[in-house]
Amino acid sequence: MKIRYFDHAATTPVSENVLKAMLPYFTYEYGNASSLYTIGRQSKKAIDEARRKVATAIGAKHNEIYFTSCGSESDNLAIKGVAYANQSKGKHIITSKIEHHAVLNACKTLERQGFEVTYLDVDEKGFVSIEQLVKSIKPTTILISIMFANNEIGTLQPIELIGNIAKQKGILFHTDSVQAVGNVRINVNQLHIDLLSMSAHKFYGPKGIGALYVREGVEFEKIQDGGHQERDKRAGTENVAEIVGLGEAIEEIYQNYDTYNEKLIELRDYYISEIQKRIPNVKLNGDVKKRLPGNANLSFPYINAQELLLDLDEKGICASAGSACSSGEASPSHVLTAIGLIPEFAEGTLRVTFGKDNTREDVEYLIETIQTIYDDKILK
Ligand SMILES: *Cc1c(COP(=O)(O)O)cnc(C)c1O
């Protein structure tokens, strides 16, 4: 059966050019980038090249990019790294209730170690309140960590405004941009971002490679001990092939930015409007405009999204639910809870995330399939 993939927020397939660029570094270009002989130097050169591509994509300098093993590691290194290095100035951190677990659980760990964390509320569309943010700032606040784009409901936060506030107050600003990189144009200077996390597998690069941007001069401690790789901030022999893949993927996605963006928005808006036309009382979660181009998060009343996912899977469709199924009970995610979605809606929440290779025909099939399943369940 043909697979129709609508779960690009979970992961994306590796693009062909990215794979091609990576392959030599699995085979004959196997040198350790720290070695002085020719194949070692070639690996180092490939890493330098990838670092430049990542830096260019977000308006940073190449010496502000650190490669990590994933988005989760980047978040941990940013938050714990800044906390440990700056604790003499204060031990208070501000984040939000709808962050990815890599951020939330890093903050929980810091709380157990004596740090104080404020988790900002969000409104019904998933926006943090700037007023609450400003009120939460204390003399001891050392870090604000607010995600660029939410992975479930797609909401884009007012990053420039938050960056500005942080800058004026002399507080460091980290943003988990794992969903935003590739989908939003980002300039770390214009947006006043001090630290930014990304992950290649969310934009057609390989899994298991991420990067952290850290503004020059910002102090952070390494969280992994070992050798002196990544300017002594991240120990471990460099994963050359994956680093090359990350560099290629970020360059490719921004080269095609306008084309992909236009396409994703068109597919997304078509899907949302058709579903709302055909099925009564379907609720769009997140904001209509300030959302990721490929994200459609809809709540279907009287539908169990877990069951819907299995039915869709039988038809070759991959999507995601907004609730985690544990012991047969669907409990709404922390994001859906934070936006105040009532359980009846939360249970029926389906996240569809479009990608560059989806076609209009794929989306027609998705809409028809959802309608058929809905009619079978509700109207039988
Ligand atoms: C996927 C994701 C992560 C984690 O990235 P990994 O590379 O899978 O560890 C972190 N934050 C957000 C918002 C994500 O979507």
mmCIF file of C-alpha atoms and ligand atoms in Angstrom:
data_model
loop_
_atom_site.group_PDB
_atom_site.id
_atom_site.type_symbol
_atom_site.label_atom_id
_atom_site.label_comp_id
_atom_site.label_asym_id
_atom_site.label_seq_id
_atom_site.Cartn_x
_atom_site.Cartn_y
_atom_site.Cartn_z
ATOM 1 C CA MET A 1 0.000 0.000 0.000
ATOM 2 C CA LYS A 2 1.140 3.491 -0.773
ATOM 3 C CA ILE A 3 2.146 5.409 2.353
ATOM 4 C CA ARG A 4 0.882 8.965 2.647
ATOM 5 C CA TYR A 5 2.948 10.683 5.245
ATOM 6 C CA PHE A 6 1.499 13.599 7.215
ATOM 7 C CA ASP A 7 3.670 13.532 10.324
ATOM 8 C CA HIS A 8 6.547 15.838 9.399
ATOM 9 C CA ALA A 9 6.599 17.379 12.871
ATOM 10 C CA ALA A 10 7.622 13.946 14.197
ATOM 11 C CA THR A 11 10.361 13.413 11.634
ATOM 12 C CA THR A 12 11.043 13.797 7.916
ATOM 13 C CA PRO A 13 12.634 11.546 5.300
ATOM 14 C CA VAL A 14 16.261 12.335 4.397
ATOM 15 C CA SER A 15 16.425 14.219 1.114
ATOM 16 C CA GLU A 16 18.344 12.567 -1.725
ATOM 17 C CA ASN A 17 21.008 15.260 -2.003
ATOM 18 C CA VAL A 18 21.576 15.136 1.734
ATOM 19 C CA LEU A 19 22.141 11.379 1.627
ATOM 20 C CA LYS A 20 24.494 11.761 -1.334
ATOM 21 C CA ALA A 21 26.538 14.360 0.497
ATOM 22 C CA MET A 22 26.791 12.112 3.563
ATOM 23 C CA LEU A 23 27.757 8.809 1.917
ATOM 24 C CA PRO A 24 31.506 9.386 1.406
ATOM 25 C CA TYR A 25 31.906 10.022 5.135
ATOM 26 C CA PHE A 26 30.608 6.546 5.923
ATOM 27 C CA THR A 27 33.080 4.923 3.540
ATOM 28 C CA TYR A 28 36.399 6.241 2.274
ATOM 29 C CA GLU A 29 36.327 9.603 4.077
ATOM 30 C CA TYR A 30 36.487 7.974 7.492
ATOM 31 C CA GLY A 31 39.226 10.038 9.077
ATOM 32 C CA ASN A 32 38.914 11.323 12.628
ATOM 33 C CA ALA A 33 38.569 15.091 12.360
ATOM 34 C CA SER A 34 41.155 15.525 15.137
ATOM 35 C CA SER A 35 43.829 13.598 13.229
ATOM 36 C CA LEU A 36 46.520 15.477 11.352
ATOM 37 C CA TYR A 37 46.880 13.268 8.257
ATOM 38 C CA THR A 38 45.052 14.007 5.029
ATOM 39 C CA ILE A 39 41.798 12.074 5.536
ATOM 40 C CA GLY A 40 41.528 13.540 9.039
ATOM 41 C CA ARG A 41 41.961 17.030 7.714
ATOM 42 C CA GLN A 42 39.354 16.348 5.041
ATOM 43 C CA SER A 43 36.848 15.404 7.730
ATOM 44 C CA LYS A 44 37.669 18.576 9.605
ATOM 45 C CA LYS A 45 37.195 20.585 6.452
ATOM 46 C CA ALA A 46 33.780 18.986 5.870
ATOM 47 C CA ILE A 47 32.745 19.866 9.422
ATOM 48 C CA ASP A 48 33.923 23.458 8.993
ATOM 49 C CA GLU A 49 31.921 23.708 5.784
ATOM 50 C CA ALA A 50 28.769 22.370 7.473
ATOM 51 C CA ARG A 51 29.274 24.757 10.390
ATOM 52 C CA ARG A 52 29.414 27.668 7.973
ATOM 53 C CA LYS A 53 26.193 26.525 6.276
ATOM 54 C CA VAL A 54 24.350 26.278 9.590
ATOM 55 C CA ALA A 55 25.661 29.669 10.703
ATOM 56 C CA THR A 56 24.719 31.337 7.407
ATOM 57 C CA ALA A 57 21.175 29.957 7.560
ATOM 58 C CA ILE A 58 20.426 31.737 10.846
ATOM 59 C CA GLY A 59 22.630 34.808 10.473
ATOM 60 C CA ALA A 60 25.218 33.642 12.999
ATOM 61 C CA LYS A 61 29.008 33.367 12.926
ATOM 62 C CA HIS A 62 30.557 29.959 12.351
ATOM 63 C CA ASN A 63 32.239 29.967 15.761
ATOM 64 C CA GLU A 64 28.797 30.327 17.391
ATOM 65 C CA ILE A 65 27.626 26.866 16.225
ATOM 66 C CA TYR A 66 28.139 23.703 18.301
ATOM 67 C CA PHE A 67 27.162 20.289 16.953
ATOM 68 C CA THR A 68 25.280 17.943 19.279
ATOM 69 C CA SER A 69 23.564 14.559 18.958
ATOM 70 C CA CYS A 70 19.990 15.896 18.651
ATOM 71 C CA GLY A 71 17.548 18.663 19.453
ATOM 72 C CA SER A 72 17.067 17.289 22.949
ATOM 73 C CA GLU A 73 20.782 17.499 23.665
ATOM 74 C CA SER A 74 20.910 21.055 22.323
ATOM 75 C CA ASP A 75 18.084 22.048 24.689
ATOM 76 C CA ASN A 76 19.822 20.385 27.640
ATOM 77 C CA LEU A 77 23.188 21.941 26.829
ATOM 78 C CA ALA A 78 21.618 25.384 26.447
ATOM 79 C CA ILE A 79 19.524 25.362 29.608
ATOM 80 C CA LYS A 80 21.761 23.435 32.003
ATOM 81 C CA GLY A 81 24.889 24.899 30.461
ATOM 82 C CA VAL A 82 23.721 28.491 30.993
ATOM 83 C CA ALA A 83 22.286 27.705 34.437
ATOM 84 C CA TYR A 84 25.518 26.150 35.742
ATOM 85 C CA ALA A 85 27.773 28.837 34.287
ATOM 86 C CA ASN A 86 25.680 31.773 35.512
ATOM 87 C CA GLN A 87 24.365 30.610 38.886
ATOM 88 C CA SER A 88 26.471 33.132 40.755
ATOM 89 C CA LYS A 89 24.263 35.818 39.180
ATOM 90 C CA GLY A 90 21.020 34.104 40.135
ATOM 91 C CA LYS A 91 19.130 30.835 39.951
ATOM 92 C CA HIS A 92 15.825 31.803 38.357
ATOM 93 C CA ILE A 93 14.707 30.620 34.918
ATOM 94 C CA ILE A 94 11.543 31.481 32.973
ATOM 95 C CA THR A 95 10.016 29.080 30.464
ATOM 96 C CA SER A 96 6.493 28.126 29.344
ATOM 97 C CA LYS A 97 4.070 25.298 30.035
ATOM 98 C CA ILE A 98 3.993 24.172 26.401
ATOM 99 C CA GLU A 99 7.690 23.512 25.828
ATOM 100 C CA HIS A 100 8.993 20.221 24.475
ATOM 101 C CA HIS A 101 9.892 17.721 27.196
ATOM 102 C CA ALA A 102 13.585 18.250 26.467
ATOM 103 C CA VAL A 103 13.159 21.776 27.871
ATOM 104 C CA LEU A 104 10.590 20.976 30.558
ATOM 105 C CA ASN A 105 12.521 18.043 31.970
ATOM 106 C CA ALA A 106 15.851 19.893 31.852
ATOM 107 C CA CYS A 107 14.128 22.583 33.954
ATOM 108 C CA LYS A 108 12.719 19.944 36.325
ATOM 109 C CA THR A 109 16.229 18.588 36.845
ATOM 110 C CA LEU A 110 17.497 22.086 37.616
ATOM 111 C CA GLU A 111 14.665 22.566 40.128
ATOM 112 C CA ARG A 112 15.826 19.456 41.964
ATOM 113 C CA GLN A 113 19.290 21.031 42.056
ATOM 114 C CA GLY A 114 18.072 24.220 43.706
ATOM 115 C CA PHE A 115 17.152 26.387 40.723
ATOM 116 C CA GLU A 116 13.793 28.142 40.585
ATOM 117 C CA VAL A 117 11.690 27.897 37.429
ATOM 118 C CA THR A 118 8.611 29.891 36.379
ATOM 119 C CA TYR A 119 6.413 28.111 33.836
ATOM 120 C CA LEU A 120 4.404 30.749 31.966
ATOM 121 C CA ASP A 121 0.782 30.090 31.057
ATOM 122 C CA VAL A 122 -0.404 30.347 27.473
ATOM 123 C CA ASP A 123 -3.734 31.624 26.153
ATOM 124 C CA GLU A 124 -6.239 29.493 24.228
ATOM 125 C CA LYS A 125 -4.186 29.862 21.050
ATOM 126 C CA GLY A 126 -0.943 28.907 22.724
ATOM 127 C CA PHE A 127 0.694 32.337 23.032
ATOM 128 C CA VAL A 128 2.676 33.196 26.146
ATOM 129 C CA SER A 129 1.562 36.373 27.852
ATOM 130 C CA ILE A 130 4.169 39.097 27.496
ATOM 131 C CA GLU A 131 2.673 40.824 30.518
ATOM 132 C CA GLN A 132 3.136 37.723 32.659
ATOM 133 C CA LEU A 133 6.645 37.295 31.294
ATOM 134 C CA VAL A 134 7.651 40.811 32.299
ATOM 135 C CA LYS A 135 6.043 40.418 35.730
ATOM 136 C CA SER A 136 7.911 37.154 36.292
ATOM 137 C CA ILE A 137 11.344 38.700 35.811
ATOM 138 C CA LYS A 138 13.333 38.970 39.053
ATOM 139 C CA PRO A 139 16.800 40.294 39.832
ATOM 140 C CA THR A 140 17.874 36.646 39.957
ATOM 141 C CA THR A 141 16.522 35.700 36.511
ATOM 142 C CA ILE A 142 19.386 34.426 34.356
ATOM 143 C CA LEU A 143 17.577 32.740 31.460
ATOM 144 C CA ILE A 144 14.353 32.888 29.465
ATOM 145 C CA SER A 145 13.657 29.799 27.348
ATOM 146 C CA ILE A 146 10.629 30.019 25.066
ATOM 147 C CA MET A 147 10.107 27.794 22.039
ATOM 148 C CA PHE A 148 9.931 29.419 18.592
ATOM 149 C CA ALA A 149 7.156 27.174 17.273
ATOM 150 C CA ASN A 150 5.103 24.601 19.115
ATOM 151 C CA ASN A 151 5.391 21.036 17.858
ATOM 152 C CA GLU A 152 1.748 20.140 18.525
ATOM 153 C CA ILE A 153 -0.375 23.166 17.683
ATOM 154 C CA GLY A 154 2.129 25.059 15.516
ATOM 155 C CA THR A 155 1.829 28.396 17.325
ATOM 156 C CA LEU A 156 4.656 30.843 16.573
ATOM 157 C CA GLN A 157 5.631 32.902 19.622
ATOM 158 C CA PRO A 158 6.483 36.628 19.432
ATOM 159 C CA ILE A 159 10.179 35.795 19.495
ATOM 160 C CA GLU A 160 11.514 39.221 18.545
ATOM 161 C CA LEU A 161 9.521 40.864 21.322
ATOM 162 C CA ILE A 162 10.696 38.328 23.901
ATOM 163 C CA GLY A 163 14.273 38.685 22.651
ATOM 164 C CA ASN A 164 14.035 42.436 23.016
ATOM 165 C CA ILE A 165 12.752 42.229 26.574
ATOM 166 C CA ALA A 166 15.478 39.757 27.530
ATOM 167 C CA LYS A 167 18.138 41.968 25.994
ATOM 168 C CA GLN A 168 16.907 45.103 27.781
ATOM 169 C CA LYS A 169 16.839 43.270 31.104
ATOM 170 C CA GLY A 170 20.244 41.684 30.556
ATOM 171 C CA ILE A 171 18.829 38.151 30.659
ATOM 172 C CA LEU A 172 19.935 35.405 28.293
ATOM 173 C CA PHE A 173 17.338 34.159 25.795
ATOM 174 C CA HIS A 174 17.224 30.588 24.521
ATOM 175 C CA THR A 175 14.673 29.369 21.995
ATOM 176 C CA ASP A 176 13.956 25.760 21.083
ATOM 177 C CA SER A 177 13.641 26.255 17.335
ATOM 178 C CA VAL A 178 13.551 22.603 16.376
ATOM 179 C CA GLN A 179 10.196 23.062 14.624
ATOM 180 C CA ALA A 180 10.963 26.521 13.277
ATOM 181 C CA VAL A 181 14.273 25.950 11.479
ATOM 182 C CA GLY A 182 13.458 25.356 7.819
ATOM 183 C CA ASN A 183 9.887 26.598 8.235
ATOM 184 C CA VAL A 184 10.572 30.165 9.327
ATOM 185 C CA ARG A 185 13.287 32.610 8.270
ATOM 186 C CA ILE A 186 15.456 33.209 11.310
ATOM 187 C CA ASN A 187 18.086 35.847 11.996
ATOM 188 C CA VAL A 188 19.456 35.499 15.508
ATOM 189 C CA ASN A 189 20.657 39.113 15.628
ATOM 190 C CA GLN A 190 17.435 40.666 14.425
ATOM 191 C CA LEU A 191 15.461 38.536 16.893
ATOM 192 C CA HIS A 192 17.932 39.037 19.797
ATOM 193 C CA ILE A 193 18.374 35.308 20.336
ATOM 194 C CA ASP A 194 21.328 34.231 22.492
ATOM 195 C CA LEU A 195 20.934 30.457 22.183
ATOM 196 C CA LEU A 196 18.979 28.423 19.624
ATOM 197 C CA SER A 197 18.394 24.674 19.301
ATOM 198 C CA MET A 198 17.829 22.790 16.048
ATOM 199 C CA SER A 199 17.629 19.191 14.864
ATOM 200 C CA ALA A 200 18.357 17.931 11.339
ATOM 201 C CA HIS A 201 15.684 15.235 11.167
ATOM 202 C CA LYS A 202 12.925 17.849 11.342
ATOM 203 C CA PHE A 203 14.054 19.378 8.014
ATOM 204 C CA TYR A 204 14.964 16.421 5.766
ATOM 205 C CA GLY A 205 18.309 15.723 7.403
ATOM 206 C CA PRO A 206 19.339 12.591 9.290
ATOM 207 C CA LYS A 207 18.220 11.619 12.789
ATOM 208 C CA GLY A 208 20.695 11.887 15.631
ATOM 209 C CA ILE A 209 22.353 15.202 14.808
ATOM 210 C CA GLY A 210 21.570 18.641 16.150
ATOM 211 C CA ALA A 211 23.178 22.004 16.629
ATOM 212 C CA LEU A 212 23.166 24.688 19.258
ATOM 213 C CA TYR A 213 23.836 28.310 18.409
ATOM 214 C CA VAL A 214 25.386 30.254 21.284
ATOM 215 C CA ARG A 215 26.060 33.959 20.871
ATOM 216 C CA GLU A 216 29.739 34.831 21.140
ATOM 217 C CA GLY A 217 30.598 35.785 24.705
ATOM 218 C CA VAL A 218 27.694 33.910 26.335
ATOM 219 C CA GLU A 219 29.012 31.659 29.065
ATOM 220 C CA PHE A 220 27.793 28.081 29.271
ATOM 221 C CA GLU A 221 29.201 24.936 30.802
ATOM 222 C CA LYS A 222 29.631 21.668 28.949
ATOM 223 C CA ILE A 223 27.435 18.844 30.226
ATOM 224 C CA GLN A 224 29.434 15.976 28.741
ATOM 225 C CA ASP A 225 33.025 15.394 29.801
ATOM 226 C CA GLY A 226 35.670 13.899 27.584
ATOM 227 C CA GLY A 227 37.864 15.202 24.792
ATOM 228 C CA HIS A 228 38.118 18.785 23.612
ATOM 229 C CA GLN A 229 35.854 18.574 20.568
ATOM 230 C CA GLU A 230 33.550 21.471 19.673
ATOM 231 C CA ARG A 231 35.907 23.976 21.280
ATOM 232 C CA ASP A 232 35.762 22.000 24.512
ATOM 233 C CA LYS A 233 31.978 22.334 24.834
ATOM 234 C CA ARG A 234 30.822 18.935 23.595
ATOM 235 C CA ALA A 235 33.055 15.888 23.975
ATOM 236 C CA GLY A 236 32.917 12.972 21.541
ATOM 237 C CA THR A 237 34.458 12.181 18.164
ATOM 238 C CA GLU A 238 32.588 14.244 15.613
ATOM 239 C CA ASN A 239 29.844 12.465 13.673
ATOM 240 C CA VAL A 240 31.186 13.724 10.368
ATOM 241 C CA ALA A 241 28.625 12.147 8.024
ATOM 242 C CA GLU A 242 25.681 13.447 10.052
ATOM 243 C CA ILE A 243 27.211 16.874 10.494
ATOM 244 C CA VAL A 244 27.637 17.055 6.718
ATOM 245 C CA GLY A 245 24.001 15.933 6.390
ATOM 246 C CA LEU A 246 22.828 18.697 8.725
ATOM 247 C CA GLY A 247 24.751 21.319 6.769
ATOM 248 C CA GLU A 248 23.409 20.109 3.439
ATOM 249 C CA ALA A 249 19.829 19.857 4.741
ATOM 250 C CA ILE A 250 19.709 23.362 6.186
ATOM 251 C CA GLU A 251 21.205 24.856 3.045
ATOM 252 C CA GLU A 252 18.778 22.988 0.817
ATOM 253 C CA ILE A 253 15.647 23.859 2.770
ATOM 254 C CA TYR A 254 16.417 27.575 2.838
ATOM 255 C CA GLN A 255 17.290 27.577 -0.863
ATOM 256 C CA ASN A 256 13.757 26.314 -1.502
ATOM 257 C CA TYR A 257 12.145 28.317 1.269
ATOM 258 C CA ASP A 258 9.591 30.299 -0.749
ATOM 259 C CA THR A 259 8.451 27.360 -2.869
ATOM 260 C CA TYR A 260 8.040 25.005 0.084
ATOM 261 C CA ASN A 261 6.366 27.601 2.270
ATOM 262 C CA GLU A 262 3.806 28.547 -0.325
ATOM 263 C CA LYS A 263 3.007 24.908 -0.994
ATOM 264 C CA LEU A 264 2.682 23.948 2.670
ATOM 265 C CA ILE A 265 0.396 26.867 3.440
ATOM 266 C CA GLU A 266 -1.803 26.036 0.472
ATOM 267 C CA LEU A 267 -2.122 22.347 1.439
ATOM 268 C CA ARG A 268 -2.677 23.210 5.096
ATOM 269 C CA ASP A 269 -5.381 25.795 4.449
ATOM 270 C CA TYR A 270 -7.120 23.600 1.901
ATOM 271 C CA TYR A 271 -7.196 20.668 4.336
ATOM 272 C CA ILE A 272 -8.481 22.799 7.218
ATOM 273 C CA SER A 273 -11.216 24.486 5.198
ATOM 274 C CA GLU A 274 -12.404 21.253 3.533
ATOM 275 C CA ILE A 275 -12.588 19.372 6.842
ATOM 276 C CA GLN A 276 -14.445 22.234 8.503
ATOM 277 C CA LYS A 277 -16.827 22.403 5.551
ATOM 278 C CA ARG A 278 -17.573 18.676 5.617
ATOM 279 C CA ILE A 279 -17.578 17.844 9.324
ATOM 280 C CA PRO A 280 -19.537 19.976 11.797
ATOM 281 C CA ASN A 281 -17.979 21.598 14.872
ATOM 282 C CA VAL A 282 -14.346 20.800 14.107
ATOM 283 C CA LYS A 283 -12.093 23.143 16.069
ATOM 284 C CA LEU A 284 -8.741 24.453 14.839
ATOM 285 C CA ASN A 285 -6.195 24.583 17.651
ATOM 286 C CA GLY A 286 -3.559 27.296 17.634
ATOM 287 C CA ASP A 287 -3.685 30.563 15.728
ATOM 288 C CA VAL A 288 -5.048 30.864 12.198
ATOM 289 C CA LYS A 289 -2.144 32.977 10.904
ATOM 290 C CA LYS A 290 0.762 32.769 13.337
ATOM 291 C CA ARG A 291 1.313 29.054 12.910
ATOM 292 C CA LEU A 292 3.798 26.739 11.223
ATOM 293 C CA PRO A 293 3.118 26.527 7.476
ATOM 294 C CA GLY A 294 2.607 22.756 7.503
ATOM 295 C CA ASN A 295 0.704 22.367 10.782
ATOM 296 C CA ALA A 296 -3.013 21.573 10.998
ATOM 297 C CA ASN A 297 -4.169 20.599 14.468
ATOM 298 C CA LEU A 298 -7.900 19.857 14.546
ATOM 299 C CA SER A 299 -10.205 18.595 17.274
ATOM 300 C CA PHE A 300 -13.071 16.368 16.159
ATOM 301 C CA PRO A 301 -15.972 16.113 18.592
ATOM 302 C CA TYR A 302 -17.161 12.573 19.441
ATOM 303 C CA ILE A 303 -14.077 11.012 17.848
ATOM 304 C CA ASN A 304 -11.322 9.151 19.636
ATOM 305 C CA ALA A 305 -8.117 10.212 17.931
ATOM 306 C CA GLN A 306 -6.294 7.017 18.914
ATOM 307 C CA GLU A 307 -8.906 4.962 17.063
ATOM 308 C CA LEU A 308 -8.894 7.409 14.193
ATOM 309 C CA LEU A 309 -5.114 7.006 13.856
ATOM 310 C CA LEU A 310 -5.420 3.229 13.614
ATOM 311 C CA ASP A 311 -8.167 3.541 10.995
ATOM 312 C CA LEU A 312 -6.024 5.991 9.040
ATOM 313 C CA ASP A 313 -3.026 3.661 9.312
ATOM 314 C CA GLU A 314 -5.094 0.918 7.688
ATOM 315 C CA LYS A 315 -5.521 3.263 4.730
ATOM 316 C CA GLY A 316 -1.805 4.019 4.565
ATOM 317 C CA ILE A 317 -2.014 7.405 6.282
ATOM 318 C CA CYS A 318 0.486 8.524 8.954
ATOM 319 C CA ALA A 319 -0.599 11.310 11.307
ATOM 320 C CA SER A 320 -0.443 12.001 15.022
ATOM 321 C CA ALA A 321 -2.840 12.332 17.947
ATOM 322 C CA GLY A 322 -2.857 15.029 20.569
ATOM 323 C CA SER A 323 -3.225 12.657 23.434
ATOM 324 C CA ALA A 324 -0.988 9.907 24.684
ATOM 325 C CA CYS A 325 -2.586 6.536 25.174
ATOM 326 C CA SER A 326 -1.556 4.934 28.445
ATOM 327 C CA SER A 327 -3.298 1.791 29.674
ATOM 328 C CA GLY A 328 -6.153 2.382 27.274
ATOM 329 C CA GLU A 329 -6.941 5.799 28.740
ATOM 330 C CA ALA A 330 -6.251 8.727 26.500
ATOM 331 C CA SER A 331 -4.875 11.625 28.515
ATOM 332 C CA PRO A 332 -4.549 14.977 26.797
ATOM 333 C CA SER A 333 -1.036 16.253 26.194
ATOM 334 C CA HIS A 334 0.418 19.025 28.368
ATOM 335 C CA VAL A 335 0.024 21.406 25.428
ATOM 336 C CA LEU A 336 -3.685 20.716 24.897
ATOM 337 C CA THR A 337 -4.201 20.985 28.659
ATOM 338 C CA ALA A 338 -2.353 24.314 28.763
ATOM 339 C CA ILE A 339 -4.548 25.857 26.046
ATOM 340 C CA GLY A 340 -7.578 24.803 28.087
ATOM 341 C CA LEU A 341 -9.055 22.351 25.614
ATOM 342 C CA ILE A 342 -11.954 20.437 27.177
ATOM 343 C CA PRO A 343 -11.342 16.648 27.377
ATOM 344 C CA GLU A 344 -14.035 15.881 24.765
ATOM 345 C CA PHE A 345 -12.085 17.928 22.237
ATOM 346 C CA ALA A 346 -8.617 16.915 23.421
ATOM 347 C CA GLU A 347 -9.439 13.227 22.957
ATOM 348 C CA GLY A 348 -10.395 13.844 19.361
ATOM 349 C CA THR A 349 -7.351 15.868 18.401
ATOM 350 C CA LEU A 350 -5.541 14.968 15.214
ATOM 351 C CA ARG A 351 -2.262 16.629 14.219
ATOM 352 C CA VAL A 352 -1.543 16.598 10.515
ATOM 353 C CA THR A 353 1.816 18.063 9.471
ATOM 354 C CA PHE A 354 2.489 18.470 5.765
ATOM 355 C CA GLY A 355 5.846 18.226 4.027
ATOM 356 C CA LYS A 356 7.508 19.263 0.794
ATOM 357 C CA ASP A 357 6.698 16.006 -0.990
ATOM 358 C CA ASN A 358 2.968 15.938 -0.193
ATOM 359 C CA THR A 359 0.708 16.539 -3.176
ATOM 360 C CA ARG A 360 -2.772 17.949 -3.570
ATOM 361 C CA GLU A 361 -3.897 14.434 -4.472
ATOM 362 C CA ASP A 362 -2.464 13.107 -1.168
ATOM 363 C CA VAL A 363 -4.466 15.719 0.681
ATOM 364 C CA GLU A 364 -7.666 14.893 -1.222
ATOM 365 C CA TYR A 365 -7.171 11.266 -0.198
ATOM 366 C CA LEU A 366 -6.620 12.314 3.421
ATOM 367 C CA ILE A 367 -9.781 14.419 3.476
ATOM 368 C CA GLU A 368 -11.911 11.714 1.826
ATOM 369 C CA THR A 369 -10.564 9.061 4.203
ATOM 370 C CA ILE A 370 -11.247 11.141 7.300
ATOM 371 C CA GLN A 371 -14.749 11.887 6.085
ATOM 372 C CA THR A 372 -15.480 8.211 5.397
ATOM 373 C CA ILE A 373 -14.206 7.172 8.829
ATOM 374 C CA TYR A 374 -16.185 9.944 10.482
ATOM 375 C CA ASP A 375 -19.392 9.052 8.630
ATOM 376 C CA ASP A 376 -18.959 5.356 9.513
ATOM 377 C CA LYS A 377 -18.450 6.127 13.178
ATOM 378 C CA ILE A 378 -20.914 8.922 13.738
ATOM 379 C CA LEU A 379 -23.674 8.449 11.226
ATOM 380 C CA LYS A 380 -24.002 4.656 11.225
HETATM 381 C C1 LIG B 1 11.579 17.058 17.857
HETATM 382 C C2 LIG B 1 11.701 18.164 18.845
HETATM 383 C C3 LIG B 1 12.722 18.189 19.808
HETATM 384 C C4 LIG B 1 13.677 17.037 19.977
HETATM 385 O O1 LIG B 1 14.548 16.873 18.907
HETATM 386 P P1 LIG B 1 15.328 15.473 18.762
HETATM 387 O O2 LIG B 1 16.353 15.718 17.721
HETATM 388 O O3 LIG B 1 14.294 14.485 18.328
HETATM 389 O O4 LIG B 1 15.900 15.174 20.093
HETATM 390 C C5 LIG B 1 12.807 19.260 20.649
HETATM 391 N N1 LIG B 1 11.947 20.293 20.561
HETATM 392 C C6 LIG B 1 10.968 20.325 19.642
HETATM 393 C C7 LIG B 1 10.056 21.502 19.578
HETATM 394 C C8 LIG B 1 10.800 19.252 18.769
HETATM 395 O O5 LIG B 1 9.813 19.284 17.870
#
